[in-house]
mmCIF file of C-alpha atoms and ligand atoms in Angstrom:
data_model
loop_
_atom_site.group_PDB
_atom_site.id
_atom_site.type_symbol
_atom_site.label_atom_id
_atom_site.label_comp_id
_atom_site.label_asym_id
_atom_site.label_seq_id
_atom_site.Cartn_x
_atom_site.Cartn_y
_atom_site.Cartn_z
ATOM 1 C CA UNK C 1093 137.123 91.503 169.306
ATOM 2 C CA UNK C 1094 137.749 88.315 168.554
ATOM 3 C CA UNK C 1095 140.746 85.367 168.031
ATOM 4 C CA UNK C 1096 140.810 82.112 166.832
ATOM 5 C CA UNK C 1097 143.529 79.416 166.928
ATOM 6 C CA UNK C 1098 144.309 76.749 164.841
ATOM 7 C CA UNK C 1099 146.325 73.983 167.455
ATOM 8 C CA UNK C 1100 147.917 71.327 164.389
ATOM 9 C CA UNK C 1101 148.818 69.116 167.129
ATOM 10 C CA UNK C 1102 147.046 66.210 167.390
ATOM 11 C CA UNK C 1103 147.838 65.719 171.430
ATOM 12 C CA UNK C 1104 145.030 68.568 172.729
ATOM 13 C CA UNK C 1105 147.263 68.636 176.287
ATOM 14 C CA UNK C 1106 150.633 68.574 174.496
ATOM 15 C CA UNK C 1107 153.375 71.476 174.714
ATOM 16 C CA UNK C 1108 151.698 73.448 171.988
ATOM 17 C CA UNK C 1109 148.369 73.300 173.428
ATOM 18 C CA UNK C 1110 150.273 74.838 176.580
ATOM 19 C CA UNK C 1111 151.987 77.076 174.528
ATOM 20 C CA UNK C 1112 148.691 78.213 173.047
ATOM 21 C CA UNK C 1113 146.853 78.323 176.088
ATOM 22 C CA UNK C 1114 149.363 80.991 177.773
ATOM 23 C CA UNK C 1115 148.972 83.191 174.553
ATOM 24 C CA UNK C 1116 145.162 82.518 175.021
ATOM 25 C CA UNK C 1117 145.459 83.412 178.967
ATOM 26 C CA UNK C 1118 146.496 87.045 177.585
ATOM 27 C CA UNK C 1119 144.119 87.594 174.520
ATOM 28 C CA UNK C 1120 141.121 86.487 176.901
ATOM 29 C CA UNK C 1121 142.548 89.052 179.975
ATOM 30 C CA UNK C 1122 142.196 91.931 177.337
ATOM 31 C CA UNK C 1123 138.569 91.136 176.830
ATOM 32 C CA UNK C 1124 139.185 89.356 173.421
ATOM 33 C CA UNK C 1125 136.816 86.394 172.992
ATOM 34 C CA UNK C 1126 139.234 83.565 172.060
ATOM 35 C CA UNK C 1127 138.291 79.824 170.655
ATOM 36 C CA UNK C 1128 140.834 77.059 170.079
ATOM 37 C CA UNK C 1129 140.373 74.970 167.155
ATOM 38 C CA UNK C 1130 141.900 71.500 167.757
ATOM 39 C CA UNK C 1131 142.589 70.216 164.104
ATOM 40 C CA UNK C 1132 142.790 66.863 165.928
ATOM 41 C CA UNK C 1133 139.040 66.836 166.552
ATOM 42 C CA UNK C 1134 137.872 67.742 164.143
ATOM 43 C CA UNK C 1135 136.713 65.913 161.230
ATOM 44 C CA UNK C 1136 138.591 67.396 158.139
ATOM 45 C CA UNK C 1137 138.512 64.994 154.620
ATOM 46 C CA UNK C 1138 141.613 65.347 152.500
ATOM 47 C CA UNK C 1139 141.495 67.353 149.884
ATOM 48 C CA UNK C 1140 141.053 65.090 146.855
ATOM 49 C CA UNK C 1141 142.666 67.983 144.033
ATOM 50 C CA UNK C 1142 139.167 67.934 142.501
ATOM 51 C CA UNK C 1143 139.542 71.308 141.360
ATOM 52 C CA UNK C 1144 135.793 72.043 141.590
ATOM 53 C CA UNK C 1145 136.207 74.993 143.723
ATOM 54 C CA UNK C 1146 138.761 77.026 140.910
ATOM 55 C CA UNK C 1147 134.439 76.797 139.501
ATOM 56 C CA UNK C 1148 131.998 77.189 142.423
ATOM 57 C CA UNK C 1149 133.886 78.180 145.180
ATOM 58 C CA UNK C 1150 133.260 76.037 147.409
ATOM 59 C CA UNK C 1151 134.106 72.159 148.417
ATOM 60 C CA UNK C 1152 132.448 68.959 147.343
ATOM 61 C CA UNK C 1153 132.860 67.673 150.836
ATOM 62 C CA UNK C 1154 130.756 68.908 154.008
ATOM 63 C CA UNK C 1155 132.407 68.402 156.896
ATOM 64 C CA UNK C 1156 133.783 70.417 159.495
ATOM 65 C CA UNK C 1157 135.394 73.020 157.435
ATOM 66 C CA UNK C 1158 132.474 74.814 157.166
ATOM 67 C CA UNK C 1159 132.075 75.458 160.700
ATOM 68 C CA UNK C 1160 136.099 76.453 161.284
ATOM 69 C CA UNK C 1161 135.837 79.266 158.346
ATOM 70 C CA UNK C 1162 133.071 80.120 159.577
ATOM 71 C CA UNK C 1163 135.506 81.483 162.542
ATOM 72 C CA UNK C 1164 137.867 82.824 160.609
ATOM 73 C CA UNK C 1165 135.924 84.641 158.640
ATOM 74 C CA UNK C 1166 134.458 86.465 162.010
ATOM 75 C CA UNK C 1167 137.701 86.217 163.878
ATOM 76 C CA UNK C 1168 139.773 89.689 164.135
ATOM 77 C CA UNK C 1169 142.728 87.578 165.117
ATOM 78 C CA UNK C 1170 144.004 84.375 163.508
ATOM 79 C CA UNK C 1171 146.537 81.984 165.273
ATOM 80 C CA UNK C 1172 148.075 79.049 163.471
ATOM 81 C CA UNK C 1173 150.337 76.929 165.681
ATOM 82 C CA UNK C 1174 152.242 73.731 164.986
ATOM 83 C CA UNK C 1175 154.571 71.290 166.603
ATOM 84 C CA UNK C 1176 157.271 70.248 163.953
ATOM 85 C CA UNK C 1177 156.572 66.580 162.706
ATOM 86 C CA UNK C 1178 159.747 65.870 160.429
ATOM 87 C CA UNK C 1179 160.615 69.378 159.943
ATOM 88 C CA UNK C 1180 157.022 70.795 158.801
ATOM 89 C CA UNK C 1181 153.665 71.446 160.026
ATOM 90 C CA UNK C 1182 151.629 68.010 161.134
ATOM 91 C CA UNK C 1183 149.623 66.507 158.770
ATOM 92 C CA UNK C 1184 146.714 67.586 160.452
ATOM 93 C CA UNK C 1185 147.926 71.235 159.961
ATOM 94 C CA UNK C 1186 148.630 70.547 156.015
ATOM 95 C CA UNK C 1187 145.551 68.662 155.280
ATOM 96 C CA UNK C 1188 143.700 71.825 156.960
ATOM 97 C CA UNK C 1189 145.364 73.928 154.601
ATOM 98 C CA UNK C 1190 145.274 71.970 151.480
ATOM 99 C CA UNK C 1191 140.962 72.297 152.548
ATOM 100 C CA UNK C 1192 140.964 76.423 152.376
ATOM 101 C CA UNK C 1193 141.716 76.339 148.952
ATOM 102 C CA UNK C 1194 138.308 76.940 148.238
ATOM 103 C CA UNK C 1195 138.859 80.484 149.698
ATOM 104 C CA UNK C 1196 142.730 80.801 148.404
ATOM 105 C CA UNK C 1197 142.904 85.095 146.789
ATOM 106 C CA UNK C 1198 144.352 82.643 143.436
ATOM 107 C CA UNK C 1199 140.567 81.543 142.996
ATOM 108 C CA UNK C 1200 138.755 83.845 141.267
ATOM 109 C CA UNK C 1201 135.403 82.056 142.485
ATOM 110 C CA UNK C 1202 136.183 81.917 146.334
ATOM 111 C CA UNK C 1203 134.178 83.752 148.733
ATOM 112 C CA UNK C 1204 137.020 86.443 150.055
ATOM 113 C CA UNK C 1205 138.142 86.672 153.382
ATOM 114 C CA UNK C 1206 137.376 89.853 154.811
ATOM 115 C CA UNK C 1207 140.763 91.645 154.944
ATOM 116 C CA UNK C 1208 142.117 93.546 157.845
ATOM 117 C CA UNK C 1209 142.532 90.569 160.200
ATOM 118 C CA UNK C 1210 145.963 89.678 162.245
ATOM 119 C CA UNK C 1211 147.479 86.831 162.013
ATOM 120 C CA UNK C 1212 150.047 85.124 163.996
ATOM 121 C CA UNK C 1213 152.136 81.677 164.169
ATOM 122 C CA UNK C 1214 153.723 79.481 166.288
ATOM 123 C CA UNK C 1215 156.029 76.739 165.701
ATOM 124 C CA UNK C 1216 157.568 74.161 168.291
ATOM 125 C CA UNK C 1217 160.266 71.642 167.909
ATOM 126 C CA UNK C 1218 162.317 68.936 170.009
ATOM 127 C CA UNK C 1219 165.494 70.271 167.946
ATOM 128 C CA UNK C 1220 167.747 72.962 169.112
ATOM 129 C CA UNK C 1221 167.891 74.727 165.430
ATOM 130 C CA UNK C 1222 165.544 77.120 164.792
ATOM 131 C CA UNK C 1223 165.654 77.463 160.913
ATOM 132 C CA UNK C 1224 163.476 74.264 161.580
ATOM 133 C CA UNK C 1225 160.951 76.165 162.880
ATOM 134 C CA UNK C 1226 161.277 79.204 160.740
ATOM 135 C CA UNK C 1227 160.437 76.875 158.079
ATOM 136 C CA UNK C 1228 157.183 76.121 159.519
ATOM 137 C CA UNK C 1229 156.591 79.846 160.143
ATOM 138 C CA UNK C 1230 157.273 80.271 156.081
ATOM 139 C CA UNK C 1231 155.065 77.540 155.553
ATOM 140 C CA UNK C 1232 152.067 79.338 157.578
ATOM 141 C CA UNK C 1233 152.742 82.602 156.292
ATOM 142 C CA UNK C 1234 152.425 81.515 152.956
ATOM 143 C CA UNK C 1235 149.527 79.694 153.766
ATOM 144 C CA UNK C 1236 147.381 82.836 155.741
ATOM 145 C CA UNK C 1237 148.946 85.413 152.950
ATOM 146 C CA UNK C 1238 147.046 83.375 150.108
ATOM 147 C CA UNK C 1239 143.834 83.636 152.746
ATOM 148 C CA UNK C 1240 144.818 87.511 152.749
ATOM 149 C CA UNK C 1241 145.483 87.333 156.223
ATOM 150 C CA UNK C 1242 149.397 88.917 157.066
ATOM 151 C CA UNK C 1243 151.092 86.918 159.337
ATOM 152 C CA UNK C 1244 152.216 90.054 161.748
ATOM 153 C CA UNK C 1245 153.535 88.144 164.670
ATOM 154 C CA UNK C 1246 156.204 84.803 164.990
ATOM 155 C CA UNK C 1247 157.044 82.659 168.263
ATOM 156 C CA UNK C 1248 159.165 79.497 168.447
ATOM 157 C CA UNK C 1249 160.154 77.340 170.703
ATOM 158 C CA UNK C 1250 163.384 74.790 170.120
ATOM 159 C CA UNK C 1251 164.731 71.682 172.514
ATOM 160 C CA UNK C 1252 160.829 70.842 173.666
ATOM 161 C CA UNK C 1253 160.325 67.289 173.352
ATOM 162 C CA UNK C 1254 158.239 66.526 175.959
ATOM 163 C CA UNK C 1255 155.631 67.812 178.627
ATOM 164 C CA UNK C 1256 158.271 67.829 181.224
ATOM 165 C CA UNK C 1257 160.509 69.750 178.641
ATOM 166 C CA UNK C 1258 158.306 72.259 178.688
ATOM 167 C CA UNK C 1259 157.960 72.413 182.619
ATOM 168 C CA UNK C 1260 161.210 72.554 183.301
ATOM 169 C CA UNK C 1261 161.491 75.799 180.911
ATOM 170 C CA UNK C 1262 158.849 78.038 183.051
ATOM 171 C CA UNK C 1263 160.525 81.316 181.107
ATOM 172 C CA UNK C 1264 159.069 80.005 177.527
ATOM 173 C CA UNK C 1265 155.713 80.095 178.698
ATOM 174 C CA UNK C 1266 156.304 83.188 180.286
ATOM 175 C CA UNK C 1267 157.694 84.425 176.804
ATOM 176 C CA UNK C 1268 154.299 82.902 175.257
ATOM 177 C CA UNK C 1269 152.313 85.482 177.458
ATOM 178 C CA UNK C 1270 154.492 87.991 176.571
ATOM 179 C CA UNK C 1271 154.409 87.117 172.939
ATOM 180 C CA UNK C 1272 150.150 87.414 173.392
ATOM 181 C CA UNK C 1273 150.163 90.635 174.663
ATOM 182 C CA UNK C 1274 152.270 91.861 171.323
ATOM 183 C CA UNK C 1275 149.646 90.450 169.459
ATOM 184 C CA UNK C 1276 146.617 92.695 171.609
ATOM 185 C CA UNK C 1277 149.193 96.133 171.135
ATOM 186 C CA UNK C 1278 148.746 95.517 167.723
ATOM 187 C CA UNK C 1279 144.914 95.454 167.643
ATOM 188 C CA UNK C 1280 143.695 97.071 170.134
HETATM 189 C C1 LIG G 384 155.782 62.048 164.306
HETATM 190 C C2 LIG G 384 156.689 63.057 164.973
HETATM 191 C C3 LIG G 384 157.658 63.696 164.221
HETATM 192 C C4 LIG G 384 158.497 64.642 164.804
HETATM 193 N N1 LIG G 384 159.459 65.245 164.027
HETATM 194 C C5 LIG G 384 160.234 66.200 164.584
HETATM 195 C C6 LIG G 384 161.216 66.860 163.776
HETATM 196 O O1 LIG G 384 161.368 66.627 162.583
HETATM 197 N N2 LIG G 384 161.987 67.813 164.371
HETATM 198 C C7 LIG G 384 161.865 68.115 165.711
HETATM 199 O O2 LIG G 384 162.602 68.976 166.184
HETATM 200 N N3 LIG G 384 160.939 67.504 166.478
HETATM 201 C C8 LIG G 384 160.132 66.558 165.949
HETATM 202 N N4 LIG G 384 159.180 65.938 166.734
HETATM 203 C C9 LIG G 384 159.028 66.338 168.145
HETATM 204 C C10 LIG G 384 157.918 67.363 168.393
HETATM 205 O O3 LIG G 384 158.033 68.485 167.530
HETATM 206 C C11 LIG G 384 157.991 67.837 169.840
HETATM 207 O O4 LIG G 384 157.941 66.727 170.699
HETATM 208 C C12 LIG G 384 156.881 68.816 170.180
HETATM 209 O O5 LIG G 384 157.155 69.382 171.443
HETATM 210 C C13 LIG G 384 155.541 68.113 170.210
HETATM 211 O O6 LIG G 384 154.526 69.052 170.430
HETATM 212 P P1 LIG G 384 153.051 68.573 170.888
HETATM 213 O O7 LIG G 384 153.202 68.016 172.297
HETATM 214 O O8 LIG G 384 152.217 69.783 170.861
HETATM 215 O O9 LIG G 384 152.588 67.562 169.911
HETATM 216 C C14 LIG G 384 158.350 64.970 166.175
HETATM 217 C C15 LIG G 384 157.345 64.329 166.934
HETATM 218 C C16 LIG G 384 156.529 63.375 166.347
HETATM 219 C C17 LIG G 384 155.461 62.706 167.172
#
């Protein structure tokens, strides 16, 4: 079995990396191989509303896209997690999605998704209100439902500004674990 997450955060050792990498501690203790995509590293063009994909299918620009669908498409398990940058996803995160259009279930040229995956999101924010961060959530969901992937499985995290935020809150990451091993009862 197999899990990939998306980190949108473009600070690989920031509170959602450590967020992610306590929900990765559990998926990898069950024996699921788990890889963390950091959007920050990677080298993802903007989508440039061409439109030649509604034709072919696929995108004019070869970059590292390829290799992250690749994942997806072999994952079982698909993690999207974002800190909030002015109440949304980071603009890493939303030029990552505007990129899978090629394989958006409205394009009737894309190369499907195999169905039957998991998916999962996580959402992080400085802010004490958490309709912030449910907003994000909505914003994932809708993203991994047009991917045909059901987003199964929700975490957030409010008042977490900084690293030592997050230290000083030892029960969230402990709630993080916990919130991985829902996501294994529901696979395996
Ligand atoms: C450019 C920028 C915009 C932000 N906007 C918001 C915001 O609108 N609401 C909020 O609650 N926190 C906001 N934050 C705070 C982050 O969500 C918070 O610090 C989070 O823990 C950062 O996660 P990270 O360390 O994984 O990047 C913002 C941070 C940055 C750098």
């Amino acid at each position: 079995m197999k899990a990939v997450c998306i980190l949108g955060s473009p600070r690989a050792d920031g509170n959602t990396a450590a967020v992610l990498n306590a929900v990765v501690s559990e998926l990898e203790n069950s024996g699921i191989e788990t890889e963390i995509i950091r959007l920050g590293d990677a080298k993802i063009g903007f989508c440039t509303g061409c439109k030649t994909c509604d034709k072919t299918g696929e995108c004019v620009q070869h970059d590292d896209m390829g290799r992250i669908m690749s994942k997806i498409y072999a994952a079982d398990i698909v993690v999207v997690a974002s800190p909030s940058y002015w109440g949304d996803v980071t603009a890493q995160m939303k030029q990552f999605i505007d990129r899978c259009t090629p394989f958006c279930n409205n394009n009737a040229n894309r190369q499907p998704i195999p169905t039957g995956k998991c998916g999962a999101a996580i959402a992080i924010r400085a802010g004490q209100n958490k309709k912030e961060n449910e907003h994000l959530l909505a914003t994932i969901e809708h993203f991994l439902g047009h991917l045909d992937i059901p987003l199964q499985h929700r975490f957030t995290i409010e008042g977490i500004k900084t690293r030592e935020d997050l230290a000083g809150r030892p029960a969230e990451l402990e709630r993080a674990r916990a919130f991985g091993r829902e996501i294994i009862k529901h696979v395996i």
